Each structure stands twice: as C-alpha cells, then as structure tokens.
PDB file of C-alpha atoms in Angstrom:
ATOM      1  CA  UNK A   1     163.132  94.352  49.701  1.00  0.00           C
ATOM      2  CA  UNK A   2     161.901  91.190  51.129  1.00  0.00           C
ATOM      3  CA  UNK A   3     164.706  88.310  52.733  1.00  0.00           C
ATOM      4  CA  UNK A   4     165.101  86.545  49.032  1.00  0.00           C
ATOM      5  CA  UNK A   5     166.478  89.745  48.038  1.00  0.00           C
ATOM      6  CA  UNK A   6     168.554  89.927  51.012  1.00  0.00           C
ATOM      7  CA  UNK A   7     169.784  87.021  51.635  1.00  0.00           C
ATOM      8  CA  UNK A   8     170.085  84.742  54.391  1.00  0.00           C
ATOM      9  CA  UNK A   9     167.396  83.224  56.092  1.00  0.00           C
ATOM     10  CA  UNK A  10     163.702  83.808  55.526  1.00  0.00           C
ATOM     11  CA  UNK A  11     161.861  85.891  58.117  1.00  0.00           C
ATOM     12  CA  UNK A  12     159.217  83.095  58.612  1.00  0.00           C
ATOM     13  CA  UNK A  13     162.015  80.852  59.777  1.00  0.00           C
ATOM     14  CA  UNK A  14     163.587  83.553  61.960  1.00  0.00           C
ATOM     15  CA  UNK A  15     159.935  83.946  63.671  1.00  0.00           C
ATOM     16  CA  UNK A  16     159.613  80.441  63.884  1.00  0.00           C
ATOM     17  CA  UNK A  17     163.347  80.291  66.094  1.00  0.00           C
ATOM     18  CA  UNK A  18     162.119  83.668  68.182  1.00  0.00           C
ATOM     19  CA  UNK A  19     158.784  81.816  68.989  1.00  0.00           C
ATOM     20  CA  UNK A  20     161.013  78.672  70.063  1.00  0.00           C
ATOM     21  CA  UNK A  21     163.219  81.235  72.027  1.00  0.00           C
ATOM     22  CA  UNK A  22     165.918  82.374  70.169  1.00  0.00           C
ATOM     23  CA  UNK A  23     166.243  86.244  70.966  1.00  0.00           C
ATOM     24  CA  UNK A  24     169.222  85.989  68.407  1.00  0.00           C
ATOM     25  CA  UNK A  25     166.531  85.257  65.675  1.00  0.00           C
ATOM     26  CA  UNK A  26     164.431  88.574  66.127  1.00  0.00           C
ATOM     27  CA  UNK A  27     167.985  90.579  66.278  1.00  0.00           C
ATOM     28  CA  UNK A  28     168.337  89.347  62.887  1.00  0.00           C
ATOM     29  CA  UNK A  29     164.458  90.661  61.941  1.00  0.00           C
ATOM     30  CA  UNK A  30     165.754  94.003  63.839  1.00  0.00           C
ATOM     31  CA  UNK A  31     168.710  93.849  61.612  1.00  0.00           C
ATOM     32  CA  UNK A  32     167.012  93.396  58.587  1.00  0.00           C
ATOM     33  CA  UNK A  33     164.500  95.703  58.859  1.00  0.00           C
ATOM     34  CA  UNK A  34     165.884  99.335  61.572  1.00  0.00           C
ATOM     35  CA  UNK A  35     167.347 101.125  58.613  1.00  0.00           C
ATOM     36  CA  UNK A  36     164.029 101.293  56.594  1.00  0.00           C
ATOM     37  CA  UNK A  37     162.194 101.829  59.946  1.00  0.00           C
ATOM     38  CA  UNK A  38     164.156 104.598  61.047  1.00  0.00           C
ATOM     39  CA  UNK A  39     163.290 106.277  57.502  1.00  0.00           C
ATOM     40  CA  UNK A  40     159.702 105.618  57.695  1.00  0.00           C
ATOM     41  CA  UNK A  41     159.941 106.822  61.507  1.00  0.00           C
ATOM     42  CA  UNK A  42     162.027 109.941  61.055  1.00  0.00           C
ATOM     43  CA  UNK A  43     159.557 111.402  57.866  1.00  0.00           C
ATOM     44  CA  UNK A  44     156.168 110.815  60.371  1.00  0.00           C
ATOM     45  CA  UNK A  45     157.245 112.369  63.514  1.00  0.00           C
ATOM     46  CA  UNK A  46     159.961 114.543  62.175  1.00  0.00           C
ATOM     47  CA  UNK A  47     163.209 114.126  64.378  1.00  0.00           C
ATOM     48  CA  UNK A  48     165.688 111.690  65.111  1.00  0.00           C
ATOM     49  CA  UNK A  49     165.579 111.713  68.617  1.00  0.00           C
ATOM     50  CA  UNK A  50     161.345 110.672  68.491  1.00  0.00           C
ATOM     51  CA  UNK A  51     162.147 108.339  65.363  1.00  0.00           C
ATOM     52  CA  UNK A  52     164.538 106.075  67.390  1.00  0.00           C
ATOM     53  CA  UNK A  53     162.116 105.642  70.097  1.00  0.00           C
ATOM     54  CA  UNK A  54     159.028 104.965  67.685  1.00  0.00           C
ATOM     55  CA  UNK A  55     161.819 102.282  65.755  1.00  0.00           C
ATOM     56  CA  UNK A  56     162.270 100.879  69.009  1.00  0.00           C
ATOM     57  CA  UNK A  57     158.868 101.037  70.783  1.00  0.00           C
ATOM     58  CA  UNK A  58     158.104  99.079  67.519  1.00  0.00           C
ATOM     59  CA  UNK A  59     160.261  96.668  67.778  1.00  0.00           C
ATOM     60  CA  UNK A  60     159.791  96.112  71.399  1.00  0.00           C
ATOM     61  CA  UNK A  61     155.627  96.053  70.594  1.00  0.00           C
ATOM     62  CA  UNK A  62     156.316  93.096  67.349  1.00  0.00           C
ATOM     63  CA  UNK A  63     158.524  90.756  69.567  1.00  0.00           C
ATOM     64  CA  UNK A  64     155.493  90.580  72.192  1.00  0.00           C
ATOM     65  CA  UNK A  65     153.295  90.510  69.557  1.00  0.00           C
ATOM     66  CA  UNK A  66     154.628  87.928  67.469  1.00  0.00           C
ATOM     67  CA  UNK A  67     152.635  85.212  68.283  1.00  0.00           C
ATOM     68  CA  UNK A  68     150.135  86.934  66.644  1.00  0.00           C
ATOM     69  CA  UNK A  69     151.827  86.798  63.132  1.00  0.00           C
ATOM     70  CA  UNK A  70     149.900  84.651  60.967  1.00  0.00           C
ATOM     71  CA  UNK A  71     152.095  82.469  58.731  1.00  0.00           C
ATOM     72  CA  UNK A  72     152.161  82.601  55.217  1.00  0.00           C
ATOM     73  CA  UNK A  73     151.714  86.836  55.181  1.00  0.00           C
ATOM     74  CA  UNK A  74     154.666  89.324  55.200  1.00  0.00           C
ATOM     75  CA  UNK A  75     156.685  89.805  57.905  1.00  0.00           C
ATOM     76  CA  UNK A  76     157.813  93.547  56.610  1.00  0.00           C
ATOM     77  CA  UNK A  77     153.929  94.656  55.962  1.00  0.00           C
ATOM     78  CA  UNK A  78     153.089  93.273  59.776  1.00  0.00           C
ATOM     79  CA  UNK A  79     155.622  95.191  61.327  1.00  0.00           C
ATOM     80  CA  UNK A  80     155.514  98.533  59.459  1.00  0.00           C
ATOM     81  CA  UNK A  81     152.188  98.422  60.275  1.00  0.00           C
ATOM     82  CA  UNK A  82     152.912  98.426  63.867  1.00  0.00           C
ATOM     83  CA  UNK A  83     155.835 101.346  63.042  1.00  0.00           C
ATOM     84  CA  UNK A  84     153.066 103.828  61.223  1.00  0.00           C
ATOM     85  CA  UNK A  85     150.324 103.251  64.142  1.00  0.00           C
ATOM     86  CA  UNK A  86     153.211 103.931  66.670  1.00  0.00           C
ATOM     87  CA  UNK A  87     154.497 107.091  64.217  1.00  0.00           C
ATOM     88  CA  UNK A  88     150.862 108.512  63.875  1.00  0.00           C
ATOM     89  CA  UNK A  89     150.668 108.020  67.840  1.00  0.00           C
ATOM     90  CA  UNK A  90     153.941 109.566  68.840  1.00  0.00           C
ATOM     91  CA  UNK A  91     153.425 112.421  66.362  1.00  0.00           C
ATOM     92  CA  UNK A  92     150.448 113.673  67.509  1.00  0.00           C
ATOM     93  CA  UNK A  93     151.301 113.416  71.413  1.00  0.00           C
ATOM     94  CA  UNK A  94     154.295 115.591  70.153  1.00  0.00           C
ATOM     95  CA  UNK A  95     154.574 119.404  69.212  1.00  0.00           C
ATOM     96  CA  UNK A  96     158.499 119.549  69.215  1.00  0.00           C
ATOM     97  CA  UNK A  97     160.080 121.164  65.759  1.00  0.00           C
ATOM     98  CA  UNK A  98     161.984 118.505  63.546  1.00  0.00           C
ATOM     99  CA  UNK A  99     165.497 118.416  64.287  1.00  0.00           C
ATOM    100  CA  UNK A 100     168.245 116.600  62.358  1.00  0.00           C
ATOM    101  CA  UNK A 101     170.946 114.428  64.185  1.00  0.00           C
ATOM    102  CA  UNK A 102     174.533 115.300  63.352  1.00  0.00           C
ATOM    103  CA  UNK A 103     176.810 112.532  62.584  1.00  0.00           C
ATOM    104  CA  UNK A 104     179.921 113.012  63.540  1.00  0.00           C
ATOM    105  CA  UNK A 105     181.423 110.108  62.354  1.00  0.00           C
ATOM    106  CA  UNK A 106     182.512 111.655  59.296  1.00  0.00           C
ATOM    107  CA  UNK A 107     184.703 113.940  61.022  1.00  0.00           C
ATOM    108  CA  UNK A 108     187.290 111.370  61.836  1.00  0.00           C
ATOM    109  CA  UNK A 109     190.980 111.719  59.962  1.00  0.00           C
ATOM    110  CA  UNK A 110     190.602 108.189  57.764  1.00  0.00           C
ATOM    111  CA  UNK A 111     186.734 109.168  56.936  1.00  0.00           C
ATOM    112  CA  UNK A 112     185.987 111.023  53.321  1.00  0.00           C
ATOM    113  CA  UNK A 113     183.333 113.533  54.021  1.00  0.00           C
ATOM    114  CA  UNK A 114     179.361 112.852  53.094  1.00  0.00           C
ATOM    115  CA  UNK A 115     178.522 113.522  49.574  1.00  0.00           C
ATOM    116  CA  UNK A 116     176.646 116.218  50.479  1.00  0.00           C
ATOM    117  CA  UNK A 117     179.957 118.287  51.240  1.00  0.00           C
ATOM    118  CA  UNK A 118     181.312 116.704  48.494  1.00  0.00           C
ATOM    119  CA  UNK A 119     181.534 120.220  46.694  1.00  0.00           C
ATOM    120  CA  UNK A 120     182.053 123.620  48.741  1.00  0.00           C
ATOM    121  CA  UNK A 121     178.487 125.525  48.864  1.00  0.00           C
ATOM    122  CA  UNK A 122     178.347 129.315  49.176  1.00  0.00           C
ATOM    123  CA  UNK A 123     176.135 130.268  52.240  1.00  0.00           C
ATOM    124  CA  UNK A 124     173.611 131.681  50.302  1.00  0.00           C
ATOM    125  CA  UNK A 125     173.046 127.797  49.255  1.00  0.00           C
ATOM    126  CA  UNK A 126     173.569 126.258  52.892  1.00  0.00           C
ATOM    127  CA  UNK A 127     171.048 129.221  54.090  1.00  0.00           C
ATOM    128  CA  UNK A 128     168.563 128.081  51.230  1.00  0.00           C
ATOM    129  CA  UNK A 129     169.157 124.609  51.817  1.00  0.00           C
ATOM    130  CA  UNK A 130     168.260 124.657  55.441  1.00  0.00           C
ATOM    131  CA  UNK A 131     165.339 127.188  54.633  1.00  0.00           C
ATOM    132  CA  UNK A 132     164.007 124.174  51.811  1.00  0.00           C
ATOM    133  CA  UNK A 133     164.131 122.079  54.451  1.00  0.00           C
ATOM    134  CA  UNK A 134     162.612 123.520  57.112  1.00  0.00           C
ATOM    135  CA  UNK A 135     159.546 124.632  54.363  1.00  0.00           C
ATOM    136  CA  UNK A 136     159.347 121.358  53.481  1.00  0.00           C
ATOM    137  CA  UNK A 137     159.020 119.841  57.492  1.00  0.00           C
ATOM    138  CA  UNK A 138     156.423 122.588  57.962  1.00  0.00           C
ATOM    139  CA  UNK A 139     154.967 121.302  54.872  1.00  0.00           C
ATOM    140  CA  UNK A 140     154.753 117.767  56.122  1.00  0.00           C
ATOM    141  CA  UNK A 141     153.712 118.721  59.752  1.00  0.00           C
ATOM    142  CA  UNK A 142     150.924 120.331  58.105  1.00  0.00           C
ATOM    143  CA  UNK A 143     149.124 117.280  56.611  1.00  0.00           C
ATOM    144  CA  UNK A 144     146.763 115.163  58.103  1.00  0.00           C
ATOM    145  CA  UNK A 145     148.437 112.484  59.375  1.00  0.00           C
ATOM    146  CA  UNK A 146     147.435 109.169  57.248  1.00  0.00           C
ATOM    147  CA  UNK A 147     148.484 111.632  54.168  1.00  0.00           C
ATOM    148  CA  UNK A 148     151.693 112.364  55.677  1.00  0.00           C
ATOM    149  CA  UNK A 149     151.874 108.352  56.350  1.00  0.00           C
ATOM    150  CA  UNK A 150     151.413 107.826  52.972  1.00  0.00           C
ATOM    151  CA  UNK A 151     153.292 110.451  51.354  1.00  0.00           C
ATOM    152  CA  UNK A 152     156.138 108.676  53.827  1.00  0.00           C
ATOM    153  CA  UNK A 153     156.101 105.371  53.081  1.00  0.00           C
ATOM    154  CA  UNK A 154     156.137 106.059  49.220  1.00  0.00           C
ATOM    155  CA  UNK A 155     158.783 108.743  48.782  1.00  0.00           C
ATOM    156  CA  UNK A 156     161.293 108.185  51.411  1.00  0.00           C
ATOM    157  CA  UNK A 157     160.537 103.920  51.660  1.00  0.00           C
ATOM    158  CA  UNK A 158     159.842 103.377  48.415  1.00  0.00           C
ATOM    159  CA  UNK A 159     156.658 100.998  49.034  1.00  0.00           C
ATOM    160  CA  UNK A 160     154.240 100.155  46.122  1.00  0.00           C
ATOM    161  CA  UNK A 161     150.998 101.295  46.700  1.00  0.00           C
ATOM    162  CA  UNK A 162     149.257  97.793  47.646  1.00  0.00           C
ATOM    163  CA  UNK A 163     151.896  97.406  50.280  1.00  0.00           C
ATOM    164  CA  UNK A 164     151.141 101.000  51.904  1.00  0.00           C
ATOM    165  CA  UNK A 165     147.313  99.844  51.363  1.00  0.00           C
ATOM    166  CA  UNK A 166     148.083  96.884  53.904  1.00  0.00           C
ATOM    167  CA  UNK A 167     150.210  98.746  56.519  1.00  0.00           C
ATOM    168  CA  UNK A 168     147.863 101.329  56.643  1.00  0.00           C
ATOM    169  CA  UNK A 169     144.497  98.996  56.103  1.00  0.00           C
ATOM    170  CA  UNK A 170     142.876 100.899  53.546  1.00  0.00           C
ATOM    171  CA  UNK A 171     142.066 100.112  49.430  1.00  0.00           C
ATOM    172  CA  UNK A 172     144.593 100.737  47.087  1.00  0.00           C
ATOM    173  CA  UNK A 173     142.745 103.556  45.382  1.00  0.00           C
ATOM    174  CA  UNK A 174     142.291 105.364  48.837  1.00  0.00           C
ATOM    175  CA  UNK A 175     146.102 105.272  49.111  1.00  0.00           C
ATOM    176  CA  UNK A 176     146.396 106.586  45.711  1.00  0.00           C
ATOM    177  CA  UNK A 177     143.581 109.237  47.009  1.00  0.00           C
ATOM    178  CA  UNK A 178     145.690 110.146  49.619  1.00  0.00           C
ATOM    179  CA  UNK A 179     149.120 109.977  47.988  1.00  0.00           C
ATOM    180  CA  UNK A 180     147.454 112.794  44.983  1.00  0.00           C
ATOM    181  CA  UNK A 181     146.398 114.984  47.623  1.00  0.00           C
ATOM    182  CA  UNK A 182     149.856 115.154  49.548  1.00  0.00           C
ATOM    183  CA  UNK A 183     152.383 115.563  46.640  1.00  0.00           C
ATOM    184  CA  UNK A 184     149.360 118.361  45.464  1.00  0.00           C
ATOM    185  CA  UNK A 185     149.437 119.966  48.922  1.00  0.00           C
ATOM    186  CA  UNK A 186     153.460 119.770  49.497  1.00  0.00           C
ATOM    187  CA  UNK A 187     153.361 121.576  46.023  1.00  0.00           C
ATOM    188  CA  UNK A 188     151.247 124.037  46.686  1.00  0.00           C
ATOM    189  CA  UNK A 189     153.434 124.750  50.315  1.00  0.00           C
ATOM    190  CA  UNK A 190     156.621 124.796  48.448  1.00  0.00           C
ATOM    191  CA  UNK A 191     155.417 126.786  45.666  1.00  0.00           C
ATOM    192  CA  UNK A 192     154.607 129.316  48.583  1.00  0.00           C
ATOM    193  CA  UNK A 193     157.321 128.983  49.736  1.00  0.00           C
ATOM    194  CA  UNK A 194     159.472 129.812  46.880  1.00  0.00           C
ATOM    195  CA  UNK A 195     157.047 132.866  46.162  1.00  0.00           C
ATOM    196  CA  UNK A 196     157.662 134.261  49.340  1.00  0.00           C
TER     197      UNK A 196
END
C-alpha cells in the first residue's frame, strides 16, 4: 500500500518537510508505515519484545539516514530495507524462544473479545493450536535467514516479489528461488510435525 492508496500526503513531500525540520512529518512516515513493520519485524526475529526494538531501531536508523533517500524511488522499499538488515542483525545476535505479547485490551467490560475467541475451543484445540505454533516458529528459526526474510515479507506483508527483490537487493528469480525453497522446507517441518 503506497500513500495514494492511503491517503493524505505523499511520502516524498513528508521527507521533503523532515529534511526542512519538521519532526511532525517523519511521525506521519512512522505512522504510515509501524503496523506493517512490526509484522515484518515480529516473523524475522520471532517475539514482540525484539520486534519493537528492530521497528524502532529502524526508524531511529531512516530519520538519520534520510538524507540519503534519493528522490523519485519508494519511500516503503528504502525503509523496509533498513527493517530486514536490522531483523537479520537482531536475529542472529539473539537465541531467545519466540514469545507472543498478550493484549489485554480486550479484556475491558465495553470491548467484544478477538475473533479468535470468537467461538469456545476445547483444550485439545488450544493445546494443538499452541503446539502448531510453536512447530511452525521452530520451523522458521530453522531457515537460513534471507529465506526466512523472504518467506516474511511475502506471507505475513504481502509484498510482490520485485518489491522483496529491492529490499533485500537480489533478482527477482533469486527471490522466487528462495521463496520455493522456504514454503518447501516449512512443509516438510510441518508435515513432521503432524507425523509425529
């Protein structure tokens, strides 16, 4: 989703106003763009907690860095760029087990409940659930880490493939490479797991 689709005004222009020293401007680009982040961040390192300080270690590293943003190229593909390399970086410093934040918000008298407890599970399904889940972290932890990046920013971001080709600075066909030999590998781990 790029600011047309969004609305409002165009990230060139808001990098423009930052440059002329308008904080208020990059809050907007933070704004715009810490949800998708956060997504991106949370499926390479694999916990909240080390997501939210790649998302903001980003952030941080693209305001000091904007003066480097050539005009004319996209704003989103520059940053996430920045994200992945700071992802890749913090994952492999890290051996900590994925954890998953709990919101409580939900929990409030006037809030409905997430659709995920939308209908009662038994807890045979919550216990297979979780153990999905945690196969499927294991799984991810377990690829190398541009095909995790990949596998990342496809599934859970939803980029096209000559969009992951410029964040990660590779061809098109080597993210299509590397995107065939994730899904095969998560299949393979889940398949495993379901065997076992």
């Amino acid at each position: 989703m790029n600011e047309r689709e969004m609305g409002g005004v165009p990230d060139d222009a808001l990098i423009r106003t930052t440059l002329e020293g308008d904080d208020g401007a990059f809050a907007e680009l933070v704004e715009r763009y810490k949800g998708r982040a956060f997504a991106v961040a949370v499926g390479i390192v694999g916990n909240g907690d080390d997501a939210l300080d790649v998302v903001q270690d980003s952030f941080i590293k693209a305001y000091y860095k904007l003066k480097e943003f050539r005009f004319g190229s996209n704003f989103y593909t520059w940053f996430y760029r920045l994200l992945v390399n700071q992802a890749i970086d913090r994952w492999r410093k890290s051996a900590r087990s994925a954890e998953v934040p709990f919101d409580e918000s939900w929990l409030s008298e006037d809030a409905s409940p997430p659709d995920a407890f939308a209908y009662p599970k038994t807890p045979e399904d919550l216990v297979r659930d979780r153990e999905l889940g945690e196969a499927l972290q294991r799984a991810l932890d377990d690829l190398p880490e541009y095909h995790r990046a990949v596998i990342v920013l496809r599934e859970v971001d939803g980029m096209a493939y000559d969009e992951i080709a410029k964040v990660l600075g590779c061809s098109v066909g080597t993210v299509m490479s590397r995107l065939h030999y994730a899904r095969a590998k998560l299949k393979e781990s889940l398949k495993a797991h379901r065997e076992g």
